[in-house]
């Protein structure tokens, strides 16, 4: 009896094992059949409504999986986030310092190029407030930072502000060219009215491309650049020729045009500056030859100053043109290469070029303003006034506390 009971138990146990195995096999076959049907359905030409449903389902599943699984931050992402934060903070501080210099100095406000510098500073400040934080969130979340409408507005702002900043740099170079090449007629050729007309054209030029981008729905989140920018959705590849034409025209009329103006204007300025230096050098050499009993140290100092004078203009122009090329050309080249269907731009490369283009907003105040003596004087006076005010407030506070302590001691003695 005992042996028969054990045999029946073993049979029942083996029966349940076989049943569970058959259930697992059937579930696996059902999954394979379901995946095959889904692939067949996606490969067949479906109607517009069904295709949108399948694309929606295909987009929801990875998003849900991404939200369900915690994502670890890699070292390149951490470095890119730190870079964006540093660039945004430096851009805000330096460009706000330029605005403070203009508010505190009537001499700076009287100069016509100040209008172009103000236009450039406002564009950089808005770029640091609107676009850089959204790119930081895009890198941190690896997804669209906010809703689609907000992302479209941010991409509109990026196109407008970047183009406006480039046009302001080109206007500054043309102003320097007129001032150096035509110094006697500068006041008649570059007036406040002319500067305001140039700024108005810069806004109109920038608004044309940003409005076209908005109307054609070419603004959104790009995973390659982790930011809200000019972007064509992968499901709209039929519009690729029009989008490619817009992108090429946009970069030709912003980056290429401004680079041509910068090179033309500053090279003309360099040529005139070198001719002036040659005339000054001839006068210096003739003076040194006439002064026979001049001390050797004075002669060496004059020759060293002559060499510095030659290199000063070349260095400044190399900084003007070199910073523009270094910051913008990698991003522009990446955007143009990204138009090719067979080329895939790595995500870290796209974000790095984006950060490099943002870095121009933090270098512009140093290149055009803060390293000049006029701006340095005004900025130092502002800092001195703030520190002196704080010193007076601290001394007044300490004096009042000392008097209060003395009064308390007197009252204590009387009582």
GROMACS .gro file of C-alpha atoms in nm:
model
  415
    1UNK     CA    1   0.000   0.000   0.000
    2UNK     CA    2   0.278   0.239   0.090
    3UNK     CA    3   0.471   0.162  -0.230
    4UNK     CA    4   0.159   0.210  -0.446
    5UNK     CA    5   0.091   0.547  -0.278
    6UNK     CA    6   0.447   0.659  -0.346
    7UNK     CA    7   0.416   0.554  -0.711
    8UNK     CA    8   0.091   0.749  -0.748
    9UNK     CA    9   0.257   1.057  -0.592
   10UNK     CA   10   0.549   1.032  -0.832
   11UNK     CA   11   0.311   0.997  -1.128
   12UNK     CA   12   0.113   1.302  -1.015
   13UNK     CA   13   0.433   1.504  -0.965
   14UNK     CA   14   0.564   1.413  -1.312
   15UNK     CA   15   0.222   1.497  -1.457
   16UNK     CA   16   0.234   1.847  -1.308
   17UNK     CA   17   0.591   1.900  -1.434
   18UNK     CA   18   0.489   1.799  -1.787
   19UNK     CA   19   0.186   2.029  -1.767
   20UNK     CA   20   0.397   2.329  -1.658
   21UNK     CA   21   0.650   2.263  -1.936
   22UNK     CA   22   0.375   2.246  -2.196
   23UNK     CA   23   0.229   2.574  -2.066
   24UNK     CA   24   0.569   2.745  -2.093
   25UNK     CA   25   0.622   2.616  -2.445
   26UNK     CA   26   0.276   2.731  -2.551
   27UNK     CA   27   0.336   3.079  -2.400
   28UNK     CA   28   0.667   3.108  -2.587
   29UNK     CA   29   0.503   3.001  -2.913
   30UNK     CA   30   0.223   3.253  -2.856
   31UNK     CA   31   0.477   3.532  -2.803
   32UNK     CA   32   0.666   3.440  -3.119
   33UNK     CA   33   0.341   3.431  -3.316
   34UNK     CA   34   0.241   3.773  -3.174
   35UNK     CA   35   0.579   3.928  -3.261
   36UNK     CA   36   0.556   3.786  -3.612
   37UNK     CA   37   0.206   3.928  -3.662
   38UNK     CA   38   0.322   4.271  -3.536
   39UNK     CA   39   0.616   4.271  -3.780
   40UNK     CA   40   0.390   4.168  -4.067
   41UNK     CA   41   0.143   4.443  -3.978
   42UNK     CA   42   0.416   4.705  -3.963
   43UNK     CA   43   0.566   4.593  -4.295
   44UNK     CA   44   0.230   4.614  -4.474
   45UNK     CA   45   0.113   4.958  -4.601
   46UNK     CA   46  -0.142   5.072  -4.349
   47UNK     CA   47  -0.382   5.363  -4.347
   48UNK     CA   48  -0.296   5.693  -4.188
   49UNK     CA   49  -0.492   5.631  -3.867
   50UNK     CA   50  -0.362   5.276  -3.813
   51UNK     CA   51  -0.006   5.379  -3.891
   52UNK     CA   52  -0.025   5.662  -3.638
   53UNK     CA   53  -0.154   5.415  -3.377
   54UNK     CA   54   0.133   5.172  -3.440
   55UNK     CA   55   0.389   5.458  -3.429
   56UNK     CA   56   0.234   5.584  -3.107
   57UNK     CA   57   0.252   5.236  -2.955
   58UNK     CA   58   0.609   5.200  -3.076
   59UNK     CA   59   0.701   5.534  -2.914
   60UNK     CA   60   0.519   5.465  -2.587
   61UNK     CA   61   0.682   5.129  -2.514
   62UNK     CA   62   1.046   5.251  -2.511
   63UNK     CA   63   0.948   5.557  -2.309
   64UNK     CA   64   0.773   5.344  -2.052
   65UNK     CA   65   1.069   5.112  -2.035
   66UNK     CA   66   1.304   5.407  -1.990
   67UNK     CA   67   1.093   5.547  -1.708
   68UNK     CA   68   1.069   5.208  -1.543
   69UNK     CA   69   1.444   5.139  -1.546
   70UNK     CA   70   1.671   5.385  -1.361
   71UNK     CA   71   1.943   5.525  -1.584
   72UNK     CA   72   2.297   5.571  -1.459
   73UNK     CA   73   2.482   5.890  -1.552
   74UNK     CA   74   2.799   5.832  -1.748
   75UNK     CA   75   3.119   6.035  -1.713
   76UNK     CA   76   3.081   6.214  -2.053
   77UNK     CA   77   2.724   6.317  -1.962
   78UNK     CA   78   2.843   6.450  -1.626
   79UNK     CA   79   3.121   6.651  -1.791
   80UNK     CA   80   2.881   6.791  -2.050
   81UNK     CA   81   2.632   6.894  -1.781
   82UNK     CA   82   2.906   7.066  -1.580
   83UNK     CA   83   3.024   7.243  -1.896
   84UNK     CA   84   2.674   7.372  -1.973
   85UNK     CA   85   2.630   7.502  -1.617
   86UNK     CA   86   2.969   7.678  -1.620
   87UNK     CA   87   2.907   7.832  -1.963
   88UNK     CA   88   2.560   7.954  -1.860
   89UNK     CA   89   2.685   8.112  -1.536
   90UNK     CA   90   2.984   8.281  -1.704
   91UNK     CA   91   2.763   8.405  -1.990
   92UNK     CA   92   2.514   8.560  -1.749
   93UNK     CA   93   2.775   8.727  -1.530
   94UNK     CA   94   2.987   8.869  -1.811
   95UNK     CA   95   2.702   8.993  -2.028
   96UNK     CA   96   2.522   9.148  -1.730
   97UNK     CA   97   2.852   9.320  -1.644
   98UNK     CA   98   2.855   9.471  -1.993
   99UNK     CA   99   2.501   9.603  -1.942
  100UNK     CA  100   2.602   9.750  -1.605
  101UNK     CA  101   2.894   9.929  -1.769
  102UNK     CA  102   2.654  10.089  -2.018
  103UNK     CA  103   2.412  10.199  -1.747
  104UNK     CA  104   2.691  10.361  -1.543
  105UNK     CA  105   2.890  10.531  -1.821
  106UNK     CA  106   2.755  10.808  -2.041
  107UNK     CA  107   3.071  10.791  -2.253
  108UNK     CA  108   3.003  10.429  -2.351
  109UNK     CA  109   2.641  10.511  -2.433
  110UNK     CA  110   2.753  10.792  -2.663
  111UNK     CA  111   2.946  10.553  -2.891
  112UNK     CA  112   2.756  10.420  -3.191
  113UNK     CA  113   2.901  10.063  -3.169
  114UNK     CA  114   2.745  10.039  -2.825
  115UNK     CA  115   2.411   9.964  -2.993
  116UNK     CA  116   2.559   9.654  -3.156
  117UNK     CA  117   2.722   9.546  -2.829
  118UNK     CA  118   2.393   9.586  -2.641
  119UNK     CA  119   2.213   9.382  -2.907
  120UNK     CA  120   2.478   9.110  -2.878
  121UNK     CA  121   2.467   9.109  -2.497
  122UNK     CA  122   2.088   9.082  -2.480
  123UNK     CA  123   2.096   8.789  -2.724
  124UNK     CA  124   2.360   8.611  -2.517
  125UNK     CA  125   2.171   8.668  -2.192
  126UNK     CA  126   1.846   8.527  -2.335
  127UNK     CA  127   2.038   8.232  -2.478
  128UNK     CA  128   2.183   8.161  -2.133
  129UNK     CA  129   1.841   8.189  -1.966
  130UNK     CA  130   1.625   7.997  -2.217
  131UNK     CA  131   1.832   7.756  -2.426
  132UNK     CA  132   2.118   7.647  -2.204
  133UNK     CA  133   1.894   7.522  -1.918
  134UNK     CA  134   1.675   7.328  -2.162
  135UNK     CA  135   1.986   7.163  -2.311
  136UNK     CA  136   2.104   7.079  -1.959
  137UNK     CA  137   1.772   6.908  -1.886
  138UNK     CA  138   1.786   6.730  -2.221
  139UNK     CA  139   2.128   6.587  -2.137
  140UNK     CA  140   2.021   6.493  -1.783
  141UNK     CA  141   1.692   6.325  -1.882
  142UNK     CA  142   1.794   6.198  -2.229
  143UNK     CA  143   1.445   6.302  -2.337
  144UNK     CA  144   1.241   6.608  -2.423
  145UNK     CA  145   1.268   6.840  -2.121
  146UNK     CA  146   0.912   6.975  -2.138
  147UNK     CA  147   0.616   6.953  -2.373
  148UNK     CA  148   0.631   6.972  -2.752
  149UNK     CA  149   0.491   7.327  -2.765
  150UNK     CA  150   0.751   7.453  -2.516
  151UNK     CA  151   1.026   7.280  -2.713
  152UNK     CA  152   0.909   7.450  -3.032
  153UNK     CA  153   0.922   7.788  -2.857
  154UNK     CA  154   1.275   7.717  -2.731
  155UNK     CA  155   1.393   7.612  -3.079
  156UNK     CA  156   1.237   7.931  -3.222
  157UNK     CA  157   1.430   8.136  -2.964
  158UNK     CA  158   1.754   7.952  -3.041
  159UNK     CA  159   1.733   8.021  -3.414
  160UNK     CA  160   1.646   8.387  -3.359
  161UNK     CA  161   1.904   8.459  -3.088
  162UNK     CA  162   2.193   8.275  -3.253
  163UNK     CA  163   2.137   8.447  -3.588
  164UNK     CA  164   2.096   8.785  -3.420
  165UNK     CA  165   2.422   8.738  -3.229
  166UNK     CA  166   2.610   8.649  -3.548
  167UNK     CA  167   2.470   8.951  -3.730
  168UNK     CA  168   2.573   9.175  -3.439
  169UNK     CA  169   2.932   9.047  -3.467
  170UNK     CA  170   2.929   9.119  -3.840
  171UNK     CA  171   2.796   9.471  -3.771
  172UNK     CA  172   3.076   9.535  -3.520
  173UNK     CA  173   3.337   9.429  -3.775
  174UNK     CA  174   3.189   9.662  -4.038
  175UNK     CA  175   3.190   9.946  -3.785
  176UNK     CA  176   3.562   9.889  -3.715
  177UNK     CA  177   3.634   9.877  -4.089
  178UNK     CA  178   3.463  10.212  -4.151
  179UNK     CA  179   3.634  10.369  -3.846
  180UNK     CA  180   3.985  10.260  -3.952
  181UNK     CA  181   3.967  10.282  -4.331
  182UNK     CA  182   3.749  10.597  -4.348
  183UNK     CA  183   3.830  10.783  -4.024
  184UNK     CA  184   3.743  11.130  -4.154
  185UNK     CA  185   3.397  11.033  -4.280
  186UNK     CA  186   3.311  10.788  -3.999
  187UNK     CA  187   3.073  11.025  -3.821
  188UNK     CA  188   2.870  11.075  -4.139
  189UNK     CA  189   2.872  10.709  -4.245
  190UNK     CA  190   2.792  10.550  -3.907
  191UNK     CA  191   2.528  10.743  -3.714
  192UNK     CA  192   2.277  10.630  -3.453
  193UNK     CA  193   2.010  10.607  -3.718
  194UNK     CA  194   2.230  10.386  -3.935
  195UNK     CA  195   2.313  10.162  -3.639
  196UNK     CA  196   1.944  10.124  -3.550
  197UNK     CA  197   1.863  10.035  -3.911
  198UNK     CA  198   2.133   9.767  -3.906
  199UNK     CA  199   1.992   9.623  -3.582
  200UNK     CA  200   1.641   9.627  -3.730
  201UNK     CA  201   1.766   9.437  -4.035
  202UNK     CA  202   1.938   9.188  -3.804
  203UNK     CA  203   1.609   9.123  -3.623
  204UNK     CA  204   1.419   9.090  -3.951
  205UNK     CA  205   1.680   8.853  -4.092
  206UNK     CA  206   1.668   8.637  -3.778
  207UNK     CA  207   1.289   8.646  -3.758
  208UNK     CA  208   1.254   8.526  -4.118
  209UNK     CA  209   1.430   8.196  -4.052
  210UNK     CA  210   1.281   8.139  -3.707
  211UNK     CA  211   0.926   8.199  -3.833
  212UNK     CA  212   0.983   7.971  -4.132
  213UNK     CA  213   1.104   7.700  -3.896
  214UNK     CA  214   0.798   7.748  -3.675
  215UNK     CA  215   0.545   7.746  -3.960
  216UNK     CA  216   0.698   7.437  -4.122
  217UNK     CA  217   0.703   7.256  -3.785
  218UNK     CA  218   1.078   7.194  -3.804
  219UNK     CA  219   1.147   7.272  -3.440
  220UNK     CA  220   1.161   7.008  -3.169
  221UNK     CA  221   1.376   6.791  -2.950
  222UNK     CA  222   1.682   6.638  -3.114
  223UNK     CA  223   1.834   6.338  -2.937
  224UNK     CA  224   2.165   6.394  -3.118
  225UNK     CA  225   2.208   6.742  -2.967
  226UNK     CA  226   1.996   6.684  -2.652
  227UNK     CA  227   1.828   7.019  -2.710
  228UNK     CA  228   1.526   7.184  -2.863
  229UNK     CA  229   1.654   7.301  -3.200
  230UNK     CA  230   1.592   7.281  -3.575
  231UNK     CA  231   1.495   6.919  -3.618
  232UNK     CA  232   1.313   6.694  -3.866
  233UNK     CA  233   1.123   6.401  -3.720
  234UNK     CA  234   1.232   6.061  -3.849
  235UNK     CA  235   0.876   5.981  -3.956
  236UNK     CA  236   0.874   6.280  -4.195
  237UNK     CA  237   1.156   6.172  -4.427
  238UNK     CA  238   0.943   6.270  -4.725
  239UNK     CA  239   1.008   6.635  -4.630
  240UNK     CA  240   1.385   6.587  -4.616
  241UNK     CA  241   1.465   6.781  -4.940
  242UNK     CA  242   1.278   7.091  -4.822
  243UNK     CA  243   1.431   7.064  -4.473
  244UNK     CA  244   1.781   7.020  -4.618
  245UNK     CA  245   1.735   7.325  -4.841
  246UNK     CA  246   1.620   7.533  -4.544
  247UNK     CA  247   1.913   7.416  -4.328
  248UNK     CA  248   2.173   7.490  -4.596
  249UNK     CA  249   2.026   7.835  -4.669
  250UNK     CA  250   2.006   7.912  -4.297
  251UNK     CA  251   2.373   7.835  -4.233
  252UNK     CA  252   2.485   8.009  -4.553
  253UNK     CA  253   2.300   8.329  -4.466
  254UNK     CA  254   2.406   8.328  -4.099
  255UNK     CA  255   2.739   8.155  -4.038
  256UNK     CA  256   2.895   8.179  -4.386
  257UNK     CA  257   2.777   8.537  -4.449
  258UNK     CA  258   2.898   8.663  -4.111
  259UNK     CA  259   3.231   8.481  -4.149
  260UNK     CA  260   3.282   8.645  -4.489
  261UNK     CA  261   3.203   8.989  -4.346
  262UNK     CA  262   3.436   8.932  -4.049
  263UNK     CA  263   3.724   8.821  -4.270
  264UNK     CA  264   3.673   9.103  -4.520
  265UNK     CA  265   3.642   9.381  -4.261
  266UNK     CA  266   3.916   9.273  -4.021
  267UNK     CA  267   4.168   9.189  -4.294
  268UNK     CA  268   4.114   9.538  -4.439
  269UNK     CA  269   4.166   9.680  -4.090
  270UNK     CA  270   4.483   9.473  -4.050
  271UNK     CA  271   4.621   9.599  -4.381
  272UNK     CA  272   4.566   9.963  -4.284
  273UNK     CA  273   4.710   9.903  -3.937
  274UNK     CA  274   5.023   9.746  -4.082
  275UNK     CA  275   5.075  10.039  -4.319
  276UNK     CA  276   5.047  10.278  -4.021
  277UNK     CA  277   5.294  10.065  -3.826
  278UNK     CA  278   5.543  10.076  -4.112
  279UNK     CA  279   5.529  10.455  -4.121
  280UNK     CA  280   5.575  10.473  -3.744
  281UNK     CA  281   5.864  10.225  -3.764
  282UNK     CA  282   6.040  10.435  -4.027
  283UNK     CA  283   6.010  10.744  -3.807
  284UNK     CA  284   6.134  10.547  -3.505
  285UNK     CA  285   6.438  10.411  -3.690
  286UNK     CA  286   6.528  10.755  -3.826
  287UNK     CA  287   6.502  10.903  -3.477
  288UNK     CA  288   6.724  10.631  -3.333
  289UNK     CA  289   6.985  10.690  -3.604
  290UNK     CA  290   6.990  11.065  -3.537
  291UNK     CA  291   7.031  11.016  -3.162
  292UNK     CA  292   7.385  10.883  -3.158
  293UNK     CA  293   7.445  10.910  -2.785
  294UNK     CA  294   7.120  10.738  -2.687
  295UNK     CA  295   7.142  10.480  -2.410
  296UNK     CA  296   7.126  10.115  -2.533
  297UNK     CA  297   6.841  10.029  -2.293
  298UNK     CA  298   6.623  10.304  -2.441
  299UNK     CA  299   6.701  10.181  -2.790
  300UNK     CA  300   6.608   9.823  -2.696
  301UNK     CA  301   6.286   9.944  -2.537
  302UNK     CA  302   6.190  10.133  -2.853
  303UNK     CA  303   6.257   9.829  -3.071
  304UNK     CA  304   6.058   9.603  -2.835
  305UNK     CA  305   5.766   9.846  -2.843
  306UNK     CA  306   5.787   9.849  -3.221
  307UNK     CA  307   5.766   9.468  -3.229
  308UNK     CA  308   5.470   9.467  -2.988
  309UNK     CA  309   5.292   9.723  -3.202
  310UNK     CA  310   5.322   9.495  -3.504
  311UNK     CA  311   5.184   9.192  -3.321
  312UNK     CA  312   4.904   9.365  -3.129
  313UNK     CA  313   4.669   9.414  -3.422
  314UNK     CA  314   4.734   9.066  -3.560
  315UNK     CA  315   4.653   8.907  -3.223
  316UNK     CA  316   4.327   9.098  -3.185
  317UNK     CA  317   4.205   9.009  -3.534
  318UNK     CA  318   4.304   8.645  -3.485
  319UNK     CA  319   4.097   8.644  -3.165
  320UNK     CA  320   3.795   8.802  -3.339
  321UNK     CA  321   3.792   8.563  -3.635
  322UNK     CA  322   3.939   8.259  -3.457
  323UNK     CA  323   3.683   8.256  -3.174
  324UNK     CA  324   3.399   8.276  -3.428
  325UNK     CA  325   3.536   7.986  -3.635
  326UNK     CA  326   3.633   7.773  -3.334
  327UNK     CA  327   3.295   7.802  -3.161
  328UNK     CA  328   3.052   7.786  -3.454
  329UNK     CA  329   3.217   7.585  -3.733
  330UNK     CA  330   3.208   7.240  -3.559
  331UNK     CA  331   2.835   7.277  -3.489
  332UNK     CA  332   2.756   7.399  -3.842
  333UNK     CA  333   2.957   7.119  -4.002
  334UNK     CA  334   2.784   6.863  -3.780
  335UNK     CA  335   2.440   6.996  -3.878
  336UNK     CA  336   2.525   6.979  -4.248
  337UNK     CA  337   2.671   6.626  -4.221
  338UNK     CA  338   2.362   6.520  -4.026
  339UNK     CA  339   2.149   6.590  -4.335
  340UNK     CA  340   2.300   6.288  -4.512
  341UNK     CA  341   2.076   5.982  -4.458
  342UNK     CA  342   2.372   5.741  -4.449
  343UNK     CA  343   2.560   5.934  -4.177
  344UNK     CA  344   2.480   5.905  -3.807
  345UNK     CA  345   2.630   6.170  -3.578
  346UNK     CA  346   2.717   6.030  -3.232
  347UNK     CA  347   2.520   6.185  -2.950
  348UNK     CA  348   2.820   6.299  -2.748
  349UNK     CA  349   2.973   6.463  -3.055
  350UNK     CA  350   2.650   6.654  -3.123
  351UNK     CA  351   2.619   6.772  -2.761
  352UNK     CA  352   2.987   6.872  -2.749
  353UNK     CA  353   2.953   7.088  -3.062
  354UNK     CA  354   2.638   7.241  -2.912
  355UNK     CA  355   2.826   7.332  -2.594
  356UNK     CA  356   3.104   7.480  -2.804
  357UNK     CA  357   2.855   7.705  -2.983
  358UNK     CA  358   2.715   7.811  -2.643
  359UNK     CA  359   3.068   7.897  -2.530
  360UNK     CA  360   3.074   8.187  -2.779
  361UNK     CA  361   2.816   8.365  -2.563
  362UNK     CA  362   3.058   8.356  -2.268
  363UNK     CA  363   3.360   8.476  -2.467
  364UNK     CA  364   3.193   8.766  -2.652
  365UNK     CA  365   3.204   9.008  -2.354
  366UNK     CA  366   3.580   8.953  -2.319
  367UNK     CA  367   3.649   8.972  -2.692
  368UNK     CA  368   3.450   9.291  -2.757
  369UNK     CA  369   3.421   9.474  -2.424
  370UNK     CA  370   3.569   9.375  -2.091
  371UNK     CA  371   3.934   9.358  -2.203
  372UNK     CA  372   3.921   9.716  -2.331
  373UNK     CA  373   4.043   9.993  -2.102
  374UNK     CA  374   3.719  10.196  -2.105
  375UNK     CA  375   3.507   9.904  -1.988
  376UNK     CA  376   3.766   9.797  -1.732
  377UNK     CA  377   3.767  10.142  -1.574
  378UNK     CA  378   3.388  10.152  -1.547
  379UNK     CA  379   3.370   9.797  -1.410
  380UNK     CA  380   3.641   9.866  -1.151
  381UNK     CA  381   3.460  10.183  -1.041
  382UNK     CA  382   3.133   9.987  -1.001
  383UNK     CA  383   3.305   9.719  -0.793
  384UNK     CA  384   3.478   9.986  -0.583
  385UNK     CA  385   3.150  10.164  -0.514
  386UNK     CA  386   2.977   9.841  -0.414
  387UNK     CA  387   3.261   9.742  -0.181
  388UNK     CA  388   3.279  10.091  -0.030
  389UNK     CA  389   2.904  10.090   0.028
  390UNK     CA  390   2.926   9.755   0.201
  391UNK     CA  391   3.219   9.881   0.407
  392UNK     CA  392   3.022  10.189   0.517
  393UNK     CA  393   2.719   9.980   0.607
  394UNK     CA  394   2.935   9.739   0.808
  395UNK     CA  395   3.114  10.024   0.988
  396UNK     CA  396   2.782  10.195   1.064
  397UNK     CA  397   2.641   9.869   1.198
  398UNK     CA  398   2.947   9.810   1.417
  399UNK     CA  399   2.932  10.172   1.544
  400UNK     CA  400   2.564  10.138   1.635
  401UNK     CA  401   2.629   9.810   1.814
  402UNK     CA  402   2.918   9.972   2.005
  403UNK     CA  403   2.695  10.263   2.113
  404UNK     CA  404   2.423  10.023   2.222
  405UNK     CA  405   2.674   9.830   2.432
  406UNK     CA  406   2.801  10.153   2.591
  407UNK     CA  407   2.444  10.262   2.674
  408UNK     CA  408   2.373   9.926   2.833
  409UNK     CA  409   2.688   9.954   3.048
  410UNK     CA  410   2.590  10.306   3.161
  411UNK     CA  411   2.242  10.189   3.255
  412UNK     CA  412   2.387   9.896   3.443
  413UNK     CA  413   2.619  10.127   3.643
  414UNK     CA  414   2.337  10.366   3.731
  415UNK     CA  415   2.110  10.089   3.848
   0.00000   0.00000   0.00000
